């Protein structure tokens, strides 16, 4: 057959092998790259916010419920890839990214930790972990994660930028911070 895009390619592969962890992971990621899906994630975050404010999910707009279901379907694909191969770090990483993007920070942090346990040199996990810690107001943890990302990817200027942001935030919170002192000395390894 002819594949019009990556979604049709991975669907085709799954038709032949429904348990292909790579195809499941890549199909879920292809869905997440669709503009409509990004809108679905935004609607999902809104629904979660409304639920946290005590509103009944049955009162939600049917389109918003459909969007939430789409997010759940993508998460299920990653979870199936993980169930098929619990040692597959890419599926954990992509599920962590999904959780990060829909505001499930604690779940994302745990999954980035799992990625690092499975593959200690997975630089994207350290970088994403650092960004989450930074956003959560934990500059020391962010600095440690970014420092590891720098050690694994010294040619990426974005990592250095984020390390500097984390150190500056740590300094703002505590001028005697050990991590800030390391930064001043040019020591960027954890």
CSV table of C-alpha atoms in Angstrom, one decimal:
chain,number,residue,atom,x,y,z
A,1,UNK,CA,0.0,0.0,0.0
A,2,UNK,CA,0.8,3.7,-0.2
A,3,UNK,CA,1.5,5.6,3.0
A,4,UNK,CA,0.3,9.2,3.0
A,5,UNK,CA,2.0,10.0,6.3
A,6,UNK,CA,3.7,8.5,9.3
A,7,UNK,CA,0.3,7.7,10.9
A,8,UNK,CA,-0.7,5.4,8.0
A,9,UNK,CA,2.7,3.8,8.0
A,10,UNK,CA,2.6,2.8,11.6
A,11,UNK,CA,-1.1,1.8,11.4
A,12,UNK,CA,-0.1,-0.5,8.5
A,13,UNK,CA,2.8,-2.0,10.6
A,14,UNK,CA,0.5,-2.6,13.5
A,15,UNK,CA,-2.1,-4.3,11.3
A,16,UNK,CA,0.6,-7.0,10.6
A,17,UNK,CA,2.0,-7.0,14.1
A,18,UNK,CA,-0.2,-5.5,16.8
A,19,UNK,CA,2.4,-6.0,19.5
A,20,UNK,CA,5.2,-4.1,17.7
A,21,UNK,CA,6.5,-1.8,20.5
A,22,UNK,CA,8.3,0.5,18.1
A,23,UNK,CA,5.3,0.9,15.9
A,24,UNK,CA,3.0,1.6,18.9
A,25,UNK,CA,5.5,4.2,20.3
A,26,UNK,CA,5.9,5.8,16.9
A,27,UNK,CA,2.2,5.9,16.1
A,28,UNK,CA,1.4,7.5,19.4
A,29,UNK,CA,4.2,10.1,18.7
A,30,UNK,CA,2.9,10.7,15.2
A,31,UNK,CA,-0.6,11.4,16.6
A,32,UNK,CA,1.0,13.9,19.1
A,33,UNK,CA,2.6,15.7,16.3
A,34,UNK,CA,-0.7,16.5,14.6
A,35,UNK,CA,-2.0,20.0,15.2
A,36,UNK,CA,-5.5,18.7,16.1
A,37,UNK,CA,-3.9,16.6,18.8
A,38,UNK,CA,-2.1,19.6,20.4
A,39,UNK,CA,-5.5,21.2,20.6
A,40,UNK,CA,-6.8,18.0,22.3
A,41,UNK,CA,-4.0,18.2,24.9
A,42,UNK,CA,-5.0,21.8,25.6
A,43,UNK,CA,-8.6,20.8,26.1
A,44,UNK,CA,-7.6,17.9,28.3
A,45,UNK,CA,-5.6,20.3,30.6
A,46,UNK,CA,-8.7,22.5,30.7
A,47,UNK,CA,-10.9,19.6,31.7
A,48,UNK,CA,-8.5,18.5,34.4
A,49,UNK,CA,-8.5,22.1,35.8
A,50,UNK,CA,-12.3,22.2,35.8
A,51,UNK,CA,-12.5,18.8,37.6
A,52,UNK,CA,-10.0,20.1,40.2
A,53,UNK,CA,-12.4,23.0,40.8
A,54,UNK,CA,-15.2,20.5,41.5
A,55,UNK,CA,-17.2,20.5,38.3
A,56,UNK,CA,-18.9,17.3,37.2
A,57,UNK,CA,-17.3,15.7,34.1
A,58,UNK,CA,-20.8,14.9,32.8
A,59,UNK,CA,-21.3,18.6,32.4
A,60,UNK,CA,-18.4,19.0,30.0
A,61,UNK,CA,-18.7,19.8,26.3
A,62,UNK,CA,-18.8,16.6,24.2
A,63,UNK,CA,-15.9,17.9,22.1
A,64,UNK,CA,-13.8,18.4,25.2
A,65,UNK,CA,-14.6,14.8,26.3
A,66,UNK,CA,-13.6,13.5,22.9
A,67,UNK,CA,-10.3,15.4,23.2
A,68,UNK,CA,-9.7,13.9,26.6
A,69,UNK,CA,-10.4,10.4,25.1
A,70,UNK,CA,-7.8,11.1,22.4
A,71,UNK,CA,-5.2,11.9,25.0
A,72,UNK,CA,-6.1,8.7,26.8
A,73,UNK,CA,-5.8,6.6,23.6
A,74,UNK,CA,-2.3,8.0,22.9
A,75,UNK,CA,-1.3,7.3,26.5
A,76,UNK,CA,-2.6,3.8,26.2
A,77,UNK,CA,-0.4,3.2,23.1
A,78,UNK,CA,2.7,4.1,25.1
A,79,UNK,CA,1.5,2.0,28.0
A,80,UNK,CA,1.0,-1.0,25.7
A,81,UNK,CA,4.5,-0.6,24.2
A,82,UNK,CA,5.8,-0.5,27.8
A,83,UNK,CA,3.8,-3.6,28.7
A,84,UNK,CA,5.1,-5.4,25.6
A,85,UNK,CA,8.7,-4.5,26.6
A,86,UNK,CA,9.2,-3.0,30.0
A,87,UNK,CA,12.9,-2.3,29.1
A,88,UNK,CA,12.0,0.0,26.2
A,89,UNK,CA,13.1,3.5,27.3
A,90,UNK,CA,11.7,5.4,24.3
A,91,UNK,CA,8.1,4.5,25.3
A,92,UNK,CA,8.7,5.7,28.9
A,93,UNK,CA,10.3,8.9,27.6
A,94,UNK,CA,7.5,9.7,25.2
A,95,UNK,CA,4.8,8.9,27.9
A,96,UNK,CA,6.7,11.2,30.3
A,97,UNK,CA,6.6,13.9,27.7
A,98,UNK,CA,2.9,13.4,27.3
A,99,UNK,CA,2.3,13.6,31.0
A,100,UNK,CA,4.5,16.7,31.2
A,101,UNK,CA,2.5,18.4,28.5
A,102,UNK,CA,-0.9,17.6,30.1
A,103,UNK,CA,0.3,18.8,33.5
A,104,UNK,CA,0.8,15.5,35.3
A,105,UNK,CA,4.2,16.5,36.6
A,106,UNK,CA,4.7,13.9,39.3
A,107,UNK,CA,4.0,11.1,36.8
A,108,UNK,CA,6.4,12.7,34.3
A,109,UNK,CA,9.1,13.0,36.9
A,110,UNK,CA,8.7,9.3,37.8
A,111,UNK,CA,8.9,8.2,34.2
A,112,UNK,CA,11.9,10.3,33.4
A,113,UNK,CA,13.6,8.6,36.4
A,114,UNK,CA,12.6,5.2,34.9
A,115,UNK,CA,14.2,6.1,31.6
A,116,UNK,CA,17.4,7.1,33.3
A,117,UNK,CA,17.3,3.8,35.3
A,118,UNK,CA,16.9,1.8,32.0
A,119,UNK,CA,19.4,3.9,30.0
A,120,UNK,CA,21.7,6.1,32.1
A,121,UNK,CA,23.0,8.0,29.1
A,122,UNK,CA,19.6,9.0,27.8
A,123,UNK,CA,20.5,12.7,27.5
A,124,UNK,CA,16.9,13.9,26.5
A,125,UNK,CA,15.6,12.5,29.8
A,126,UNK,CA,18.1,14.5,31.9
A,127,UNK,CA,17.3,17.6,29.9
A,128,UNK,CA,13.5,17.2,30.2
A,129,UNK,CA,13.9,16.3,33.9
A,130,UNK,CA,15.8,19.5,34.4
A,131,UNK,CA,13.1,21.5,32.7
A,132,UNK,CA,10.4,20.0,34.9
A,133,UNK,CA,12.4,20.6,38.0
A,134,UNK,CA,13.0,24.2,36.9
A,135,UNK,CA,9.3,24.7,36.3
A,136,UNK,CA,8.5,23.2,39.6
A,137,UNK,CA,10.7,25.7,41.4
A,138,UNK,CA,13.4,23.1,42.3
A,139,UNK,CA,16.5,24.8,41.0
A,140,UNK,CA,19.0,22.4,42.8
A,141,UNK,CA,17.4,19.3,41.2
A,142,UNK,CA,17.2,21.2,37.9
A,143,UNK,CA,20.9,22.0,38.1
A,144,UNK,CA,21.9,18.4,38.8
A,145,UNK,CA,19.8,17.1,35.9
A,146,UNK,CA,21.1,19.8,33.5
A,147,UNK,CA,24.7,19.2,34.6
A,148,UNK,CA,24.2,15.5,33.6
A,149,UNK,CA,22.7,16.6,30.3
A,150,UNK,CA,25.7,18.8,29.7
A,151,UNK,CA,28.1,16.0,30.4
A,152,UNK,CA,26.2,13.8,27.9
A,153,UNK,CA,25.8,16.5,25.2
A,154,UNK,CA,28.4,19.2,25.6
A,155,UNK,CA,27.8,20.6,22.1
A,156,UNK,CA,24.2,21.7,22.8
A,157,UNK,CA,24.0,25.4,23.7
A,158,UNK,CA,20.4,25.0,25.0
A,159,UNK,CA,21.5,22.8,27.8
A,160,UNK,CA,24.1,25.4,28.9
A,161,UNK,CA,21.4,28.1,28.8
A,162,UNK,CA,19.2,26.1,31.1
A,163,UNK,CA,22.0,25.3,33.4
A,164,UNK,CA,22.7,29.0,33.8
A,165,UNK,CA,19.0,29.7,34.5
A,166,UNK,CA,18.9,27.0,37.1
A,167,UNK,CA,22.1,28.2,38.8
A,168,UNK,CA,20.8,31.8,38.8
A,169,UNK,CA,17.5,30.7,40.4
A,170,UNK,CA,19.5,28.7,43.0
A,171,UNK,CA,21.5,31.8,43.7
A,172,UNK,CA,18.4,33.9,44.0
A,173,UNK,CA,17.0,31.5,46.6
A,174,UNK,CA,20.3,31.0,48.5
A,175,UNK,CA,23.4,33.0,47.7
A,176,UNK,CA,25.7,30.5,49.5
A,177,UNK,CA,24.3,27.6,47.3
A,178,UNK,CA,26.9,25.0,46.6
A,179,UNK,CA,25.6,24.5,43.0
A,180,UNK,CA,26.1,28.2,42.3
A,181,UNK,CA,29.6,28.0,43.6
A,182,UNK,CA,30.3,25.1,41.2
A,183,UNK,CA,28.9,27.2,38.3
A,184,UNK,CA,31.2,30.1,39.2
A,185,UNK,CA,34.1,27.7,39.2
A,186,UNK,CA,33.1,26.3,35.8
A,187,UNK,CA,32.3,22.9,37.1
A,188,UNK,CA,29.3,21.6,35.2
A,189,UNK,CA,29.3,17.9,36.2
A,190,UNK,CA,27.1,16.5,38.9
